[in-house]
Amino acid sequence: MNQESAKTTALAHPNIALVKYWGKRDIERNIPAVGSLSITLDGLTTTTTVRFDPGLEDDRFFFDGREAPEMAGRVTCCLDRVRRRAGVSTYAVVESENDFPTAAGLASSASGFAALVVAADAALGAGLDRSELADLARQASGSAARSLFGGFVELKLTPDGPYPTETGQLLEPSAWPLRVLVAVTDPGPKAVGSTEGMLMTENTSPFYPTWVESSPADLSEARAAVQRRDFEALADVSESSCLKMHAAMLSARPGLVYWNGTTVQGIRRVRELRSGGVPVFFTVDAGPQLKAVCLPEAFERVERELAAIPGVTSMVASGLGDGARVVGDRR
Ligand code: 2P0
């Protein structure tokens, strides 16, 4: 990096896991206990500008136009890892914006850290490859590694590899253009954050070991379904992985109940629709929002049906998108 300030803008999309990540093999290094398989969403975007400036005495973080010191610690930790790799110690101003409501329960940490590592790498001219960027994003937030890639994405555990996890694309977005609808059932913040919820589940749920042991079979089933573009098979394994994760959460002490009544209504409605021949399945993460994944021809029907459920306060629609990328570079 030259002594002038170096500035780059990158964007990234959130992703939702179909085969879920829940639990940590190594809390210090943020290594997940299980692999995961996700889809990256277009239409929902985090845009992040990183400007390294030798005149700064600390990092500064702005989120949606407002300085957010309470979020700066995680940003600095992530930047420190990129700086270490690039051999620099210059501080940065980071400005990040989401064009979607955080209440949608679409892990903004995933798109946030994916955009951050891509922008920081480019601003420093570090030239790190995708695998390494994904690994840096994973250390900040497990799901963030998946937003480095587009379409259908798998994060694998690779304890003997150069990195403890390897993330890569299974299928491009255009190869199987599924649609996603998020039915927001509660716009408030979630009760228990993911990291805390994972630790509670690991430490207290009698079902946690089974959850971890059964994940590789779910992953290979889902991977094969994606490769065959077999919607029914993907629906089956995705709903199973979601419900199994929630079973582990529910059986923690105290039990983690992320759902509300509307979430359950949505689950029932999606299942009724699929039994009636509509190609749609549900997934639910660490919050009460219901995510419906469908084939393009079912989109309008699913949207209508979910919007009609009492308690659904808003809907967010998306297709599948590309991985994190640089969109502007100024030096
Ligand atoms: C997932 N979730 O696979 C799962 C399903 C939520 C439920 O990954 O602790 O914010 O930062 O690594 O990535 C949310 O957890 O957790 C998540 P950390 P992260 O999408």
XYZ file of C-alpha atoms in Angstrom, residues 87-305:
219
model
C 1.830 -7.009 6.435
C 0.413 -3.569 7.241
C -0.813 -1.878 10.385
C -2.717 1.105 8.947
C -6.128 1.819 10.446
C -9.267 2.230 8.376
C -12.608 3.974 8.140
C -15.296 1.403 7.296
C -18.727 2.492 6.074
C -21.333 -0.223 5.614
C -24.944 -0.069 4.469
C -27.690 -2.663 4.123
C -30.522 -2.143 1.657
C -32.670 -4.593 3.637
C -34.152 -4.470 7.129
C -32.035 -6.278 9.724
C -35.401 -7.409 11.124
C -35.736 -9.719 8.135
C -33.474 -12.119 10.019
C -31.194 -12.419 7.010
C -27.865 -12.670 8.793
C -26.381 -9.290 8.020
C -23.162 -10.450 9.664
C -22.734 -12.861 6.718
C -22.947 -10.242 3.979
C -21.255 -7.671 6.228
C -18.059 -9.627 6.878
C -17.948 -11.014 3.314
C -18.033 -7.466 1.912
C -15.520 -6.297 4.530
C -12.800 -8.851 3.734
C -13.204 -8.361 -0.028
C -13.031 -4.558 0.264
C -10.107 -4.609 2.728
C -8.109 -7.060 0.620
C -8.615 -4.962 -2.510
C -7.904 -1.641 -0.771
C -4.604 -3.025 0.535
C -3.763 -4.683 -2.796
C -3.132 -7.864 -0.795
C -4.343 -10.180 -3.581
C -5.588 -12.942 -1.255
C -7.384 -15.780 -3.023
C -11.069 -16.642 -2.498
C -10.284 -19.573 -0.195
C -8.275 -17.391 2.099
C -10.848 -14.574 2.014
C -13.553 -17.107 2.874
C -11.436 -18.360 5.756
C -10.924 -14.816 7.063
C -14.679 -14.153 6.798
C -15.422 -17.465 8.568
C -13.281 -16.439 11.523
C -15.454 -13.306 11.911
C -18.774 -15.126 11.420
C -19.273 -18.727 10.360
C -21.991 -17.974 7.830
C -19.964 -15.145 6.232
C -17.637 -17.532 4.384
C -20.646 -18.686 2.334
C -21.426 -15.148 1.085
C -18.043 -15.069 -0.694
C -19.645 -17.338 -3.291
C -22.818 -17.172 -5.363
C -25.661 -19.585 -6.057
C -25.472 -22.862 -4.144
C -22.544 -22.948 -1.728
C -21.048 -25.550 0.589
C -18.812 -24.950 3.585
C -16.883 -28.145 4.378
C -14.906 -29.053 7.462
C -11.324 -29.724 6.336
C -9.261 -30.331 9.478
C -6.345 -31.644 7.412
C -6.440 -28.886 4.796
C -4.643 -25.555 4.627
C -7.673 -23.986 6.336
C -9.971 -25.667 8.889
C -12.921 -25.113 6.543
C -13.133 -24.860 2.752
C -16.010 -23.044 1.101
C -16.943 -23.253 -2.561
C -19.701 -22.993 -5.121
C -21.735 -26.089 -6.009
C -23.920 -24.503 -8.694
C -24.201 -21.070 -10.272
C -27.347 -19.013 -9.583
C -28.558 -19.298 -13.192
C -28.143 -23.097 -13.180
C -31.157 -23.508 -10.880
C -32.842 -20.153 -10.255
C -34.842 -20.842 -7.109
C -36.793 -17.978 -5.519
C -36.948 -17.085 -1.829
C -39.618 -15.303 0.205
C -38.966 -14.140 3.743
C -42.135 -13.720 5.756
C -41.336 -11.356 8.632
C -43.344 -12.368 11.698
C -41.647 -10.157 14.298
C -39.599 -7.095 13.404
C -37.989 -6.867 16.886
C -34.431 -7.971 17.688
C -33.910 -11.652 18.458
C -33.777 -12.767 22.055
C -30.580 -14.835 22.074
C -27.739 -14.217 19.602
C -26.398 -17.071 17.492
C -23.036 -17.513 19.198
C -24.606 -17.567 22.684
C -27.399 -19.861 21.485
C -24.897 -22.278 19.975
C -22.916 -22.490 23.199
C -26.058 -23.058 25.261
C -27.103 -25.833 22.881
C -23.682 -27.506 22.913
C -23.394 -27.335 26.667
C -26.867 -28.505 27.624
C -28.824 -30.241 24.843
C -28.856 -34.060 25.066
C -29.545 -34.071 21.297
C -26.503 -31.989 20.339
C -24.142 -34.953 19.657
C -26.757 -36.511 17.369
C -27.200 -33.206 15.571
C -23.457 -33.054 14.863
C -23.157 -36.733 13.895
C -26.058 -36.616 11.457
C -24.900 -33.517 9.584
C -22.524 -35.174 7.047
C -25.356 -37.401 5.748
C -27.638 -34.350 5.351
C -24.891 -32.526 3.506
C -24.267 -35.321 1.034
C -28.007 -35.735 0.444
C -28.446 -32.003 -0.170
C -25.333 -31.792 -2.367
C -26.644 -34.632 -4.531
C -30.111 -33.022 -4.721
C -28.570 -29.739 -5.868
C -26.449 -31.501 -8.461
C -29.539 -33.328 -9.806
C -31.726 -30.189 -9.398
C -34.119 -32.436 -7.499
C -36.475 -30.019 -5.724
C -38.389 -32.647 -3.719
C -35.183 -34.173 -2.374
C -33.754 -30.756 -1.491
C -37.034 -29.792 0.202
C -37.006 -32.965 2.258
C -33.443 -32.713 3.551
C -33.613 -28.921 4.079
C -36.746 -29.066 6.237
C -35.265 -31.981 8.147
C -31.991 -30.141 8.844
C -33.918 -27.050 9.964
C -36.230 -28.954 12.294
C -33.357 -30.998 13.693
C -31.415 -27.820 14.491
C -34.493 -26.381 16.216
C -34.990 -29.638 18.116
C -31.464 -29.273 19.488
C -32.136 -25.616 20.354
C -35.456 -26.461 22.041
C -33.813 -29.163 24.120
C -31.143 -26.848 25.532
C -31.566 -25.734 29.159
C -33.196 -23.294 29.211
C -34.737 -24.226 25.875
C -34.249 -21.815 22.999
C -37.613 -21.113 21.386
C -36.905 -18.930 18.365
C -40.372 -19.422 16.812
C -43.644 -17.653 17.444
C -47.157 -18.778 16.550
C -46.988 -17.205 13.109
C -43.761 -19.091 12.363
C -45.579 -22.350 13.062
C -48.577 -21.270 10.958
C -46.162 -20.548 8.104
C -44.495 -23.956 8.433
C -47.917 -25.645 8.278
C -49.034 -23.563 5.305
C -45.861 -24.327 3.323
C -46.277 -28.043 4.028
C -49.923 -27.959 2.921
C -48.926 -26.189 -0.261
C -46.251 -28.764 -1.051
C -48.615 -31.656 -0.363
C -50.942 -29.965 -2.863
C -48.224 -30.010 -5.516
C -46.785 -26.485 -5.084
C -42.954 -26.696 -5.185
C -42.023 -24.857 -1.991
C -40.253 -25.673 1.266
C -39.506 -23.717 4.445
C -36.493 -22.953 6.533
C -36.165 -21.000 9.793
C -32.975 -19.656 11.368
C -32.177 -18.279 14.824
C -35.239 -16.040 14.814
C -38.988 -16.168 14.124
C -38.992 -15.254 10.418
C -40.125 -17.911 7.963
C -38.137 -18.377 4.775
C -39.854 -20.116 1.868
C -37.795 -21.463 -1.034
C -39.677 -22.254 -4.234
C -39.382 -22.933 -7.932
C -39.960 -19.775 -10.020
C -43.400 -20.859 -11.255
C -44.700 -21.109 -7.671
C -43.465 -17.686 -6.574
C -46.691 -15.667 -6.904
C -48.833 -18.324 -5.281
C -46.447 -18.686 -2.342
C -46.206 -14.924 -1.918
C -50.002 -14.617 -1.836
C -50.417 -17.482 0.617
